[in-house]
Short mmCIF file of C-alpha atoms and ligand atoms in Angstrom, two decimals:
data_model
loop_
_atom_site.label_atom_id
_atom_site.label_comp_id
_atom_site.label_asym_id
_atom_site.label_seq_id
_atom_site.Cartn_x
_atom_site.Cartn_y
_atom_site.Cartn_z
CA UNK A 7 0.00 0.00 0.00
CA UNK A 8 1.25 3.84 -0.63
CA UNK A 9 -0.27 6.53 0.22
CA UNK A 10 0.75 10.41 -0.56
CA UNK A 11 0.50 13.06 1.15
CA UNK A 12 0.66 16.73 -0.54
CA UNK A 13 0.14 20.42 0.72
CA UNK A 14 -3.03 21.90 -1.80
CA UNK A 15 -1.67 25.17 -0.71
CA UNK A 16 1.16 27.34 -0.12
CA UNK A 17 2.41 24.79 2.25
CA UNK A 18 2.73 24.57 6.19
CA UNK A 19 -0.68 23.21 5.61
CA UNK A 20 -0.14 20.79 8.54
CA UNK A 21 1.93 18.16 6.49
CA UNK A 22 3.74 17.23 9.53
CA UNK A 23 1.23 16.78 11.80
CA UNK A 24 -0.44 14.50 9.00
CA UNK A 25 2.32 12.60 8.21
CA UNK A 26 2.96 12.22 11.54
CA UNK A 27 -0.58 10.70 12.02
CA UNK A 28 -0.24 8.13 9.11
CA UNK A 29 2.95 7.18 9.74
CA UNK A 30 2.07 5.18 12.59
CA UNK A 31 0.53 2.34 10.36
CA UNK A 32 3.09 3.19 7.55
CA UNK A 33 6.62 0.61 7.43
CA UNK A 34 8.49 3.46 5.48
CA UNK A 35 8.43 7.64 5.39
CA UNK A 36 9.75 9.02 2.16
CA UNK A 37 10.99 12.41 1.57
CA UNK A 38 10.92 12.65 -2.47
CA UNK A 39 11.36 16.33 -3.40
CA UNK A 40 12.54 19.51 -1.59
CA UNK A 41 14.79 19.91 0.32
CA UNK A 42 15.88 21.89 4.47
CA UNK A 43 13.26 24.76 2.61
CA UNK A 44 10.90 22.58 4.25
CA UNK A 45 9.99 23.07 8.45
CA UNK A 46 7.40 20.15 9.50
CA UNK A 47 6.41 20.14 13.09
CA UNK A 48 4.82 17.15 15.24
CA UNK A 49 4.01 17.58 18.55
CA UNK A 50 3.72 14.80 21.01
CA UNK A 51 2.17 15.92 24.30
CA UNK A 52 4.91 18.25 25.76
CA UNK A 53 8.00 17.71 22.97
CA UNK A 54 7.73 19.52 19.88
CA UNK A 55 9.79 18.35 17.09
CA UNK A 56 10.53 20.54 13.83
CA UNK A 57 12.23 18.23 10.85
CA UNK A 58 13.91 19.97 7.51
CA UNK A 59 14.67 17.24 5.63
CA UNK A 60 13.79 13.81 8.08
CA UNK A 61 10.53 12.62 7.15
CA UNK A 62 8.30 13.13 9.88
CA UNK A 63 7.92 9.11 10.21
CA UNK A 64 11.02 9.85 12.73
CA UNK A 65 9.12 9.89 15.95
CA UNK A 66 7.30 6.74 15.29
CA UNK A 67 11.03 5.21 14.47
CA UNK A 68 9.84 4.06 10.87
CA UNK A 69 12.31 3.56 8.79
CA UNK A 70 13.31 7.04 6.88
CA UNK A 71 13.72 7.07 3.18
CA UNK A 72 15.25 10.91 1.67
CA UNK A 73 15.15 9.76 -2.49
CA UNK A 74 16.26 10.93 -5.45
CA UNK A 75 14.68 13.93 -5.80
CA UNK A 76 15.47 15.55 -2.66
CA UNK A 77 18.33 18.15 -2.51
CA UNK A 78 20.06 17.67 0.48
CA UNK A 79 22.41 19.52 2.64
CA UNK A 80 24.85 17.00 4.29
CA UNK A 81 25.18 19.63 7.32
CA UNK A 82 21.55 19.90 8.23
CA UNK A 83 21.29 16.28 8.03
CA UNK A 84 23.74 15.49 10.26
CA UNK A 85 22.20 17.87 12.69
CA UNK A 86 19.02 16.40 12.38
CA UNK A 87 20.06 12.80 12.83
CA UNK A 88 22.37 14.05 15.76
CA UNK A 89 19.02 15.65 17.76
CA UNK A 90 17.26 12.88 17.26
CA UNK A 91 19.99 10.52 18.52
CA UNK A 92 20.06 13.50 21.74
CA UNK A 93 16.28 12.57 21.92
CA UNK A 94 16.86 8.77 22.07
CA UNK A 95 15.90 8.03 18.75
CA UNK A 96 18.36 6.33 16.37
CA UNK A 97 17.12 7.49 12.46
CA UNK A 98 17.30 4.14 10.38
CA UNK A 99 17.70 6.11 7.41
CA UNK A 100 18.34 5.46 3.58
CA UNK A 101 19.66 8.25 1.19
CA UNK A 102 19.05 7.87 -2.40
CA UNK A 103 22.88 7.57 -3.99
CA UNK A 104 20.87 9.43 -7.00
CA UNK A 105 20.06 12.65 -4.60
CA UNK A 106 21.78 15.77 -5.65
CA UNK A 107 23.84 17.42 -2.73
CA UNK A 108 23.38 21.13 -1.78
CA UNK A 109 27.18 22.98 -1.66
CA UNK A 110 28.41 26.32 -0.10
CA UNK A 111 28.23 28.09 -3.84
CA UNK A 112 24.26 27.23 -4.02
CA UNK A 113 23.77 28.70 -0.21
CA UNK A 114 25.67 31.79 -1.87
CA UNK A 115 24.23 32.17 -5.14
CA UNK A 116 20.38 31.35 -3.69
CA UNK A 117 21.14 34.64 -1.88
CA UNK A 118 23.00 36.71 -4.63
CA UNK A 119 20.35 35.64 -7.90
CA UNK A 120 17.59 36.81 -5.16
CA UNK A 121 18.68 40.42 -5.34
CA UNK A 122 19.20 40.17 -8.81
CA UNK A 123 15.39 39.39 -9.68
CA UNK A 124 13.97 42.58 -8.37
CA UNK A 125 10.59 42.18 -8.28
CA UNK A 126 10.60 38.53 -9.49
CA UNK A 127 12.50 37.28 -6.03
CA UNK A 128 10.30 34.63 -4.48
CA UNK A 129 11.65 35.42 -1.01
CA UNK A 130 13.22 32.29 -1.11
CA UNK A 131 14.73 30.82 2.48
CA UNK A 132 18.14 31.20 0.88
CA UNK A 133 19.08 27.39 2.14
CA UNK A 134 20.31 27.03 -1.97
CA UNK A 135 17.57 24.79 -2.49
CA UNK A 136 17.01 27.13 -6.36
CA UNK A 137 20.97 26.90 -7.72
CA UNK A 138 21.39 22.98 -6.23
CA UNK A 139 17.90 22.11 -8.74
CA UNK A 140 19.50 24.28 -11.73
CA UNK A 141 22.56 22.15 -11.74
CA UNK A 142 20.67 19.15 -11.46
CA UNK A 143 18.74 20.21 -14.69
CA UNK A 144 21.73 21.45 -16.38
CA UNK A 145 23.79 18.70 -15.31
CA UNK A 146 26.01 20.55 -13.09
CA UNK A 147 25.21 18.08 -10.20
CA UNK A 148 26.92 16.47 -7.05
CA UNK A 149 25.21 13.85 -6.04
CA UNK A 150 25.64 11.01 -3.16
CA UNK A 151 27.57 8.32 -5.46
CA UNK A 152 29.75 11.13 -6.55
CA UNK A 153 30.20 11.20 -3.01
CA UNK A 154 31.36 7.98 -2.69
CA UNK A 155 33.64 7.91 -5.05
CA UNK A 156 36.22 10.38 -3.67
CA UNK A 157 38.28 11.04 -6.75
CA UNK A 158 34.98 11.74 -9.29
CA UNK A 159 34.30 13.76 -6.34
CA UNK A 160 37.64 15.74 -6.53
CA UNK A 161 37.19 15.92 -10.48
CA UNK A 162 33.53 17.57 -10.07
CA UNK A 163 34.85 19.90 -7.98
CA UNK A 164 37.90 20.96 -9.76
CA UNK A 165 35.56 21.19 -12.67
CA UNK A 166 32.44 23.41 -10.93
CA UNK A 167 34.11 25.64 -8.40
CA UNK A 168 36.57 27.71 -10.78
CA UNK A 169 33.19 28.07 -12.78
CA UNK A 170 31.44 29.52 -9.46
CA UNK A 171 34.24 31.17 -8.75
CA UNK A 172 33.94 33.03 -12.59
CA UNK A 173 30.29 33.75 -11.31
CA UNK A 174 30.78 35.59 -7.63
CA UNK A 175 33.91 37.26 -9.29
CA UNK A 176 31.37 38.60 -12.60
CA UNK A 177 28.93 39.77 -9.70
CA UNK A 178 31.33 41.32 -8.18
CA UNK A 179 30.39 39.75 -5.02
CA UNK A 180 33.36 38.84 -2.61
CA UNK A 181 33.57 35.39 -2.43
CA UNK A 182 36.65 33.53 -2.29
CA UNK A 183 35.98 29.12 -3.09
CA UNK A 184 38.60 26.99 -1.82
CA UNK A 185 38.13 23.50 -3.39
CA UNK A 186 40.44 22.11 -0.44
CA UNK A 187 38.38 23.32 1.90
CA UNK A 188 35.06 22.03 0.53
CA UNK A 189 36.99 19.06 0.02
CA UNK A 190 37.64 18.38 3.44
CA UNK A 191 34.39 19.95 4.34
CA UNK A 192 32.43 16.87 2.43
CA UNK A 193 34.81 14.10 3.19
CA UNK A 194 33.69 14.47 6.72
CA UNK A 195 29.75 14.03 5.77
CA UNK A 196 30.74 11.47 3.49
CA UNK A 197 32.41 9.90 6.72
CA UNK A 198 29.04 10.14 8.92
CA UNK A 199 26.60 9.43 5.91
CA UNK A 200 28.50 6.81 3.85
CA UNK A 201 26.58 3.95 5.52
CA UNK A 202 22.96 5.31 5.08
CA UNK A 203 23.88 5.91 1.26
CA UNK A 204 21.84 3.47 -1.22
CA UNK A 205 19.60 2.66 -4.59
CA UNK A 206 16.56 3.83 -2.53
CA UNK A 207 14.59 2.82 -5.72
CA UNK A 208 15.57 -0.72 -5.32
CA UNK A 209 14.54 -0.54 -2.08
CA UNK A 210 11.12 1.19 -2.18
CA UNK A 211 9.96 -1.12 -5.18
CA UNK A 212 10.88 -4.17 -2.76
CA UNK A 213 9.32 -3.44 -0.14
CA UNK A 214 6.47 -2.38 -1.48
CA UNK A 215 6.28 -5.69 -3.34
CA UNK A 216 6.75 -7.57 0.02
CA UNK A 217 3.65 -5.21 1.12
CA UNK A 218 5.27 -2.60 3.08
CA UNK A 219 3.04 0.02 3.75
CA UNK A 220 4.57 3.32 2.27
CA UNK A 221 3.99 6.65 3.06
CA UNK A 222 5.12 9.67 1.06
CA UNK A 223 5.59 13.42 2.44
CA UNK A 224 5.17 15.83 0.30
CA UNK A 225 6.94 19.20 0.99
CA UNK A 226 6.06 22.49 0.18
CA UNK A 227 2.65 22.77 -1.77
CA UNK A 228 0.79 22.71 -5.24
CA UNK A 229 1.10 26.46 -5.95
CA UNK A 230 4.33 26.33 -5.07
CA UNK A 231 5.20 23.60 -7.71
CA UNK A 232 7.59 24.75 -9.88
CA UNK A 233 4.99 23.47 -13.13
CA UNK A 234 1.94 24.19 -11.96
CA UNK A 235 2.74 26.80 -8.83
CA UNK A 236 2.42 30.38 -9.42
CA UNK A 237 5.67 30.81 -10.99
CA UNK A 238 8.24 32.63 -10.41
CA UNK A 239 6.91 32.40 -6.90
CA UNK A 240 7.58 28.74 -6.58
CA UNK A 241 10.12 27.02 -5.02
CA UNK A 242 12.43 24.79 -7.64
CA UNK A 243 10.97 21.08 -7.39
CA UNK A 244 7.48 19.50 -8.34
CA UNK A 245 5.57 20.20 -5.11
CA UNK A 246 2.74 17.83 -6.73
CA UNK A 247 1.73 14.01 -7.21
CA UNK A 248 3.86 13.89 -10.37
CA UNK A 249 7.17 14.42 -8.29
CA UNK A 250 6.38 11.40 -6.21
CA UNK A 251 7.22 9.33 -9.01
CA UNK A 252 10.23 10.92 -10.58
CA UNK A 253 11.58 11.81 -6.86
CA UNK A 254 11.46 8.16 -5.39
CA UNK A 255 11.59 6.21 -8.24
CA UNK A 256 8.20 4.62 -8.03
CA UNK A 257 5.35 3.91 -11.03
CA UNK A 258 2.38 5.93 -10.66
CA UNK A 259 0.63 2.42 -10.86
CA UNK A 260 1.76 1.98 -7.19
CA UNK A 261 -0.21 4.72 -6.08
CA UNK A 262 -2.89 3.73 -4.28
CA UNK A 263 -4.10 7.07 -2.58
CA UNK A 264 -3.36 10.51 -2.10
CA UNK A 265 -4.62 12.83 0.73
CA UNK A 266 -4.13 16.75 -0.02
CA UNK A 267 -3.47 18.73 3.39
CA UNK A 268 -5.41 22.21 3.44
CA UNK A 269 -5.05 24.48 6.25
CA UNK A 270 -9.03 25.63 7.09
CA UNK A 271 -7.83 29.11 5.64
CA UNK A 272 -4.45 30.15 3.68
CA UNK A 273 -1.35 31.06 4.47
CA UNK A 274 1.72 32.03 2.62
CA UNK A 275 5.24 32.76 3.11
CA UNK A 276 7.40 34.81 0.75
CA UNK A 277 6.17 36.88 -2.18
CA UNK A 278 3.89 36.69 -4.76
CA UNK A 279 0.07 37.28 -5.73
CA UNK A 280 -2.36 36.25 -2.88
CA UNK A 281 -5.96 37.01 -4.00
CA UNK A 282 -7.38 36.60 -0.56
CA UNK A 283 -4.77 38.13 1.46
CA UNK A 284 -6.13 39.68 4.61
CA UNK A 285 -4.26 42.64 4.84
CA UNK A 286 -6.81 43.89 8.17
CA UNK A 287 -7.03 43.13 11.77
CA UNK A 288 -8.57 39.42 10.73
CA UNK A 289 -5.25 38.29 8.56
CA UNK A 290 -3.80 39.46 12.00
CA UNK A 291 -5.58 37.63 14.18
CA UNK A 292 -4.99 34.48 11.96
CA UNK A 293 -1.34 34.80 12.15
CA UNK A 294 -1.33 35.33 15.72
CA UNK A 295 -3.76 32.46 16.46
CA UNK A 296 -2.84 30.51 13.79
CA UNK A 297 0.83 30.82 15.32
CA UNK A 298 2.07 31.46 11.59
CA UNK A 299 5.36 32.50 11.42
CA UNK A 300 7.96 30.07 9.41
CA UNK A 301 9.25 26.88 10.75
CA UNK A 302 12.18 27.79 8.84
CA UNK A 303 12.58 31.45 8.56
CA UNK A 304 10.54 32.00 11.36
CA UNK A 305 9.18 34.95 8.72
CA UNK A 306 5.48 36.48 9.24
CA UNK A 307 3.40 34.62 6.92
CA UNK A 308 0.83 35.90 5.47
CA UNK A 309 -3.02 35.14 5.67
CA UNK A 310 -6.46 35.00 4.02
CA UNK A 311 -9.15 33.36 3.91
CA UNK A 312 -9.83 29.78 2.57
CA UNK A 313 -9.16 30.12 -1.27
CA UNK A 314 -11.05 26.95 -3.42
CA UNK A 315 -9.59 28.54 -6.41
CA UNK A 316 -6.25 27.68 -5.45
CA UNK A 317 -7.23 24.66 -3.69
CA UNK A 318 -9.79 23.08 -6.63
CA UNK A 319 -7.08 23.55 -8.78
CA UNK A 320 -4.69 21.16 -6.59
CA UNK A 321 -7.50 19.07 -6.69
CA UNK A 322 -7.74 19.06 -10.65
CA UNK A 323 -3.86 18.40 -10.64
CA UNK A 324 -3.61 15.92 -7.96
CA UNK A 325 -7.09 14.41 -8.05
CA UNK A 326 -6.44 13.49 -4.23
CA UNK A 327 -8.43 10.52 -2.92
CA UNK A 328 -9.29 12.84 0.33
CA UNK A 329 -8.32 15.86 1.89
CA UNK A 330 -7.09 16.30 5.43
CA UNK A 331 -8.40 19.70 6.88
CA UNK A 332 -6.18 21.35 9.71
CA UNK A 333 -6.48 24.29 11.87
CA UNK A 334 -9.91 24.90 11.74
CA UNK A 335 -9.44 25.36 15.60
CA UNK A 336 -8.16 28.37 14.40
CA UNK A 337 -11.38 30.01 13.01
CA UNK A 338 -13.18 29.32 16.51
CA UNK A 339 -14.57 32.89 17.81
CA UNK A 340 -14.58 34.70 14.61
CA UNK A 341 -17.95 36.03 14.00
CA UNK A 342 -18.55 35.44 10.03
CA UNK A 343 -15.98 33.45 8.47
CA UNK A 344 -15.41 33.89 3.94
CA UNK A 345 -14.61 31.23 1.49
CA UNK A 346 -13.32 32.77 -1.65
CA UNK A 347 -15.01 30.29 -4.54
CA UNK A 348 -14.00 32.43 -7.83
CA UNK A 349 -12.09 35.71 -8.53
CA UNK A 350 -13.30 38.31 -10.44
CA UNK A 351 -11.34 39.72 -13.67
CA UNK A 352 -12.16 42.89 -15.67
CA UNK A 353 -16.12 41.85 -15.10
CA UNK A 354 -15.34 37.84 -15.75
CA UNK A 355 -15.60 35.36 -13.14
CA UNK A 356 -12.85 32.68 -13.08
CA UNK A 357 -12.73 29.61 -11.63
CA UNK A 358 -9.34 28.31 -12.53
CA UNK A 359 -6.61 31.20 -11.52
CA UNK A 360 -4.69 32.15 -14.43
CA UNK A 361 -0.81 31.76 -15.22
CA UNK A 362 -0.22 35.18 -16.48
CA UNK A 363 0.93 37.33 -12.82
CA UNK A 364 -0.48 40.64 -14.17
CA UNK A 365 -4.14 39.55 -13.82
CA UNK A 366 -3.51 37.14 -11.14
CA UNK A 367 -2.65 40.22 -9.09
CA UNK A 368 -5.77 41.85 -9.95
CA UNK A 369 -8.00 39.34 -9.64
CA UNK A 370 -10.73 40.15 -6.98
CA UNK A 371 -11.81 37.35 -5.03
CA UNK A 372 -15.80 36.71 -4.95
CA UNK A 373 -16.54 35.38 -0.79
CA UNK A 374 -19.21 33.60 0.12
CA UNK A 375 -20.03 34.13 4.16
CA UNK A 376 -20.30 31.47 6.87
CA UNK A 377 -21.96 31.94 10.39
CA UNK A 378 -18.97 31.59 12.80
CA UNK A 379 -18.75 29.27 15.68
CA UNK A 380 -18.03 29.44 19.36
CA UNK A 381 -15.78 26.97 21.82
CA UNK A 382 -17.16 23.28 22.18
CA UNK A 383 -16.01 20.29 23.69
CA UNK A 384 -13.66 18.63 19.99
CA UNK A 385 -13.69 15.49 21.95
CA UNK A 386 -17.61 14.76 21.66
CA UNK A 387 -17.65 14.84 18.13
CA UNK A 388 -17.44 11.74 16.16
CA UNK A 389 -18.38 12.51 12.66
CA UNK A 390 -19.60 15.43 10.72
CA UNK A 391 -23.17 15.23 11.60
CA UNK A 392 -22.25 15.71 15.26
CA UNK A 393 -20.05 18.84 14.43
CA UNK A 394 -21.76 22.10 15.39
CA UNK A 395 -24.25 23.38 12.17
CA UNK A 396 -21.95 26.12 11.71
CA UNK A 397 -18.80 24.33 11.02
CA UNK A 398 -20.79 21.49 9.27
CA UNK A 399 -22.00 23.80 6.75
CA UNK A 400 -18.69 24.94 5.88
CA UNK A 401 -16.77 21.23 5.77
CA UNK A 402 -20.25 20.74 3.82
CA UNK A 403 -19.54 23.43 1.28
CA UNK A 404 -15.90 22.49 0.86
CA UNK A 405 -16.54 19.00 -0.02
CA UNK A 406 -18.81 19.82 -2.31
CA UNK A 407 -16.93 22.68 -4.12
CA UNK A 408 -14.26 20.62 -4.64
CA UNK A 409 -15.88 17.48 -5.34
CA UNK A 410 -13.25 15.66 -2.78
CA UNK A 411 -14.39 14.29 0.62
CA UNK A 412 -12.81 15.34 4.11
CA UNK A 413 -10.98 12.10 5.57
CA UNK A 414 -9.82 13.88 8.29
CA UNK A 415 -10.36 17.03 10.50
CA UNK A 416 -7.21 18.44 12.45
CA UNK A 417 -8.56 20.66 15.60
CA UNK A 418 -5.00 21.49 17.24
CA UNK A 419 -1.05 20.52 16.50
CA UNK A 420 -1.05 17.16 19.02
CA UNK A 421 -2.11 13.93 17.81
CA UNK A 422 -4.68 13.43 20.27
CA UNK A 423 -6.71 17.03 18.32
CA UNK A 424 -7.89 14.58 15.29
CA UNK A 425 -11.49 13.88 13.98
CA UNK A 426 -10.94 10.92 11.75
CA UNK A 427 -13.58 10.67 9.25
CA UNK A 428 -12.45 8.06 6.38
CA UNK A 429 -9.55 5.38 7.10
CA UNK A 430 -7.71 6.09 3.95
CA UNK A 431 -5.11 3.31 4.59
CA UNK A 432 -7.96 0.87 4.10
CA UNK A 433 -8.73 2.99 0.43
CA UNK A 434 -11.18 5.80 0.12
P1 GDP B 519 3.93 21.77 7.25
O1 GDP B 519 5.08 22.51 6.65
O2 GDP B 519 2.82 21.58 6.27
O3 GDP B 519 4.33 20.49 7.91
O4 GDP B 519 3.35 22.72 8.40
P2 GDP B 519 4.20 23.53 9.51
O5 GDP B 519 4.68 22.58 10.52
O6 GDP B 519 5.22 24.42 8.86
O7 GDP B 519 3.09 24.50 10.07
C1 GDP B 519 1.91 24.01 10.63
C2 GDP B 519 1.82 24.52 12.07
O8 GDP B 519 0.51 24.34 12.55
C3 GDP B 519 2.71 23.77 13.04
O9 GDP B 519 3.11 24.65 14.06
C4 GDP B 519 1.78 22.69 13.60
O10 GDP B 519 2.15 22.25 14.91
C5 GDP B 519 0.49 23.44 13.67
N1 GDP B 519 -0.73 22.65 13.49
C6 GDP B 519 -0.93 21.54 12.72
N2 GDP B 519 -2.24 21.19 12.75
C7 GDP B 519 -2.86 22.09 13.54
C8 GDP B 519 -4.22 22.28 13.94
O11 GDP B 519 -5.12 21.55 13.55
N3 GDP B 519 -4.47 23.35 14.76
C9 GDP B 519 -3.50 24.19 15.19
N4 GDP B 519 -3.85 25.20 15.98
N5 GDP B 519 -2.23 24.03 14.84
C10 GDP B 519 -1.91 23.01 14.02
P1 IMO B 520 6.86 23.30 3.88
O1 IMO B 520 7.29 21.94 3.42
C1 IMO B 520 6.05 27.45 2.80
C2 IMO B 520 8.58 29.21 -0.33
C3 IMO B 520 9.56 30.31 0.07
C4 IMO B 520 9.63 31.12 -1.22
C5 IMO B 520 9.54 30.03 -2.29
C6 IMO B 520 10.91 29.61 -2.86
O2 IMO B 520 7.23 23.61 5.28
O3 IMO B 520 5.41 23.53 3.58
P2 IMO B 520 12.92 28.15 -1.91
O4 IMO B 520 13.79 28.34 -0.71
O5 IMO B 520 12.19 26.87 -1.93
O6 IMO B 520 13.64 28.40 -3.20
O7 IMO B 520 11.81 29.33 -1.80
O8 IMO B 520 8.93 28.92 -1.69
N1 IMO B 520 8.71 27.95 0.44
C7 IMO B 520 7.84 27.55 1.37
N2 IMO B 520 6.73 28.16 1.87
N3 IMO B 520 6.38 26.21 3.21
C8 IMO B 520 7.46 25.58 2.69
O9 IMO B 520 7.75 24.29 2.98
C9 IMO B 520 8.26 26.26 1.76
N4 IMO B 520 9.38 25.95 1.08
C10 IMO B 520 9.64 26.99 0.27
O10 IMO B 520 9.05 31.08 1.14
O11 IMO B 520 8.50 31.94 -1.36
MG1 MG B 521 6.27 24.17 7.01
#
């Protein structure tokens, strides 16, 4: 069995927390795209843990798969596997020997081609993620088996870091490479990571045929997909179900469901067009409620209300098998709560939102208003029907808007704060 699970937003949807929840009847927790751009936090009663690049299967001990087409940075690994070990947990993790490997120049440049693209900057979190994905593509790429092999190793970088070099010296930015250095540097991951270091392909595809149950985390989210996200305010890898397959190695055929997070309302981090952007005392009471500020940045993010524009389109893209709703805790105490369902263009009404930025930013969005609701006792509630009228109308009007039923209903960060509504393990 595999099951997916992707963010149908701007991410920090409550991936995590999800994963978290399926991974206790999962054998494996796969990482397949992204890279330490990502922050997922679980919390488990009193502990909160915040992962970059460990799948969030870590707390149930699963074993912990990073494939192909994550980038990773061999520093914040380490330090993640090291905190772990400090919190009595010893990772069983596999790296894919196929994964490209983030280096000091991409951590520079992410920084340096930001303040070159003006208005077109992303507001990346500058961890390289952006230049380590454009050397994949143009085949400028370290990865793990280069590694390995210490002297292709040495070649690659005699080869790339004069050409870096060329690039900070051309920017006139002072930056001085010393292959040596970065030699050393990577020997020493190589050292802690050599053992971990495998054809995670060949080992997904077995297990899976031995019926493992596997569960895959997406990062990041569907408009921030570098295809099908609003672009240039993406990040660099395929956010969405189609990167499950070329990041792990794994047929679409294998598939067997996929569960789209969506936060109850919409947040985003960085730049961009944001049609329902609450720039009023309400965005400000979401951020402060909704605790939003980056698990990575720890920058404001911003809020708005519940776009289905943005989220029907995941939908279309990822035809999920369920969505998992979080934070609607969140929305408790507000007095009328708005669901943007279409925006509004020069007098048209659209229902899909459109590539081109220009009328992205000045599309309106068209609301529809819910009754709030007050505080109630989450733990007497065991399915929809028994959910008060006011929040059942809007789960109600969700489900049917985007045609995709609500498996599960997330009412605080801690395990314990979860309406289950649909096993999905057992199919949907
Ligand atoms: P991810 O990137 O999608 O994994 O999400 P993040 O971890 O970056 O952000 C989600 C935040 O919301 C975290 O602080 C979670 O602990 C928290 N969270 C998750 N689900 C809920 C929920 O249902 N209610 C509340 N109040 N917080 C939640
Ligand atoms: P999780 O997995 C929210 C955003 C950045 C920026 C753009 C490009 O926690 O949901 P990058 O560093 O990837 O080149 O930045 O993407 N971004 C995220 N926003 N959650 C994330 O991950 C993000 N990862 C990247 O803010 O706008
Ligand atoms: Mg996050």
């Amino acid at each position: 069995m595999l099951l997916a699970i992707i963010g149908s937003q701007w991410g920090d949807e409550g991936k995590g927390k999800v994963t978290d929840f399926y991974a206790e009847k999962s054998d494996i927790v796969v990482r397949f795209q992204g890279g330490n751009n990502a922050g997922h936090t679980i919390v488990v009663g009193d502990k909160t843990y915040k992962f970059h690049l460990m799948p969030s299967g870590a707390v149930h001990k699963k074993s912990l798969v990073l494939g192909n087409g994550v980038v990773i940075d061999p520093k914040v690994l380490i330090e993640e596997i090291e905190r772990l070990k400090k919190d009595g947990f010893n990772p069983d993790i596999s790296i894919s020997d196929r994964a490209n490997i983030i280096m000091p120049y991409h951590r520079i440049l992410d920084g340096i081609e930001e303040k070159m693209k003006g208005s077109f900057a992303a507001g990346t979190t500058r961890k390289g993620i952006g230049p380590c994905y454009s050397d994949k593509i143009s085949r400028f790429g370290i990865r793990f088996s280069d590694l390995l092999d210490t002297e292709v190793f040495k070649e690659k970088l005699n080869l790339i870091v004069p050409i870096k070099q060329k690039l900070f010296d051309a920017f006139g930015e002072d930056v001085k490479l010393d292959i040596e250095s970065i030699y050393n540097e990577y020997m020493s991951y190589r050292e802690y990571l050599k053992n971990y270091i495998k054809d995670t392909s060949v080992f997904l595809n077995n297990s899976y045929d031995k019926g493992s149950n596997i569960l895959m985390e997406g990062a990041q989210g569907a408009h921030l997909d570098i295809d099908h996200g609003i672009y240039p305010f993406t990040t660099s890898s395929n956010t969405n179900a189609g990167g499950i397959c070329t990041g792990s190695g794994i047929s679409p055929n294998k598939i067997n469901g996929i569960v789209g997070v969506m936060k109850a309302y919409t947040s985003r981090v960085g730049e961009g067009p944001f049609p329902a952007e609450l720039n009023d005392k309400e965005g400000e009471y979401l951020r402060e409620k909704g605790r939003e500020f980056g698990t990575t940045t720890g920058r404001p993010r911003r809020c708005g209300w519940l776009d289905l524009v943005l989220v029907n389109y995941a939908c279309l893209i990822n035809n999920f098998s369920a969505l998992a709703m979080t934070k609607i805790d969140v929305l408790t105490g507000m007095k009328k709560i708005k669901i943007c369902y279409a925006y509004e263009y020069e007098g048209k009404i659209l229902h899909h939102f459109p590539s081109n930025m220009k009328i992205l930013s000045k599309c309106k969005p068209l609301y529809k208003e819910f009754d709030g609701w007050e505080e109630f006792d989450w733990m007497k509630v065991k399915d929809t029907k028994s959910l008060p009228k006011q929040i059942y109308s809007y789960v109600d009007y969700i489900e049917k808007q985007t045609k995709t039923p609500i498996c599960m209903i997330s009412f605080g960060p801690k395990r314990d704060e979860t309406l289950i509504l649909n096993d999905v393990f057992r199919g949907v």
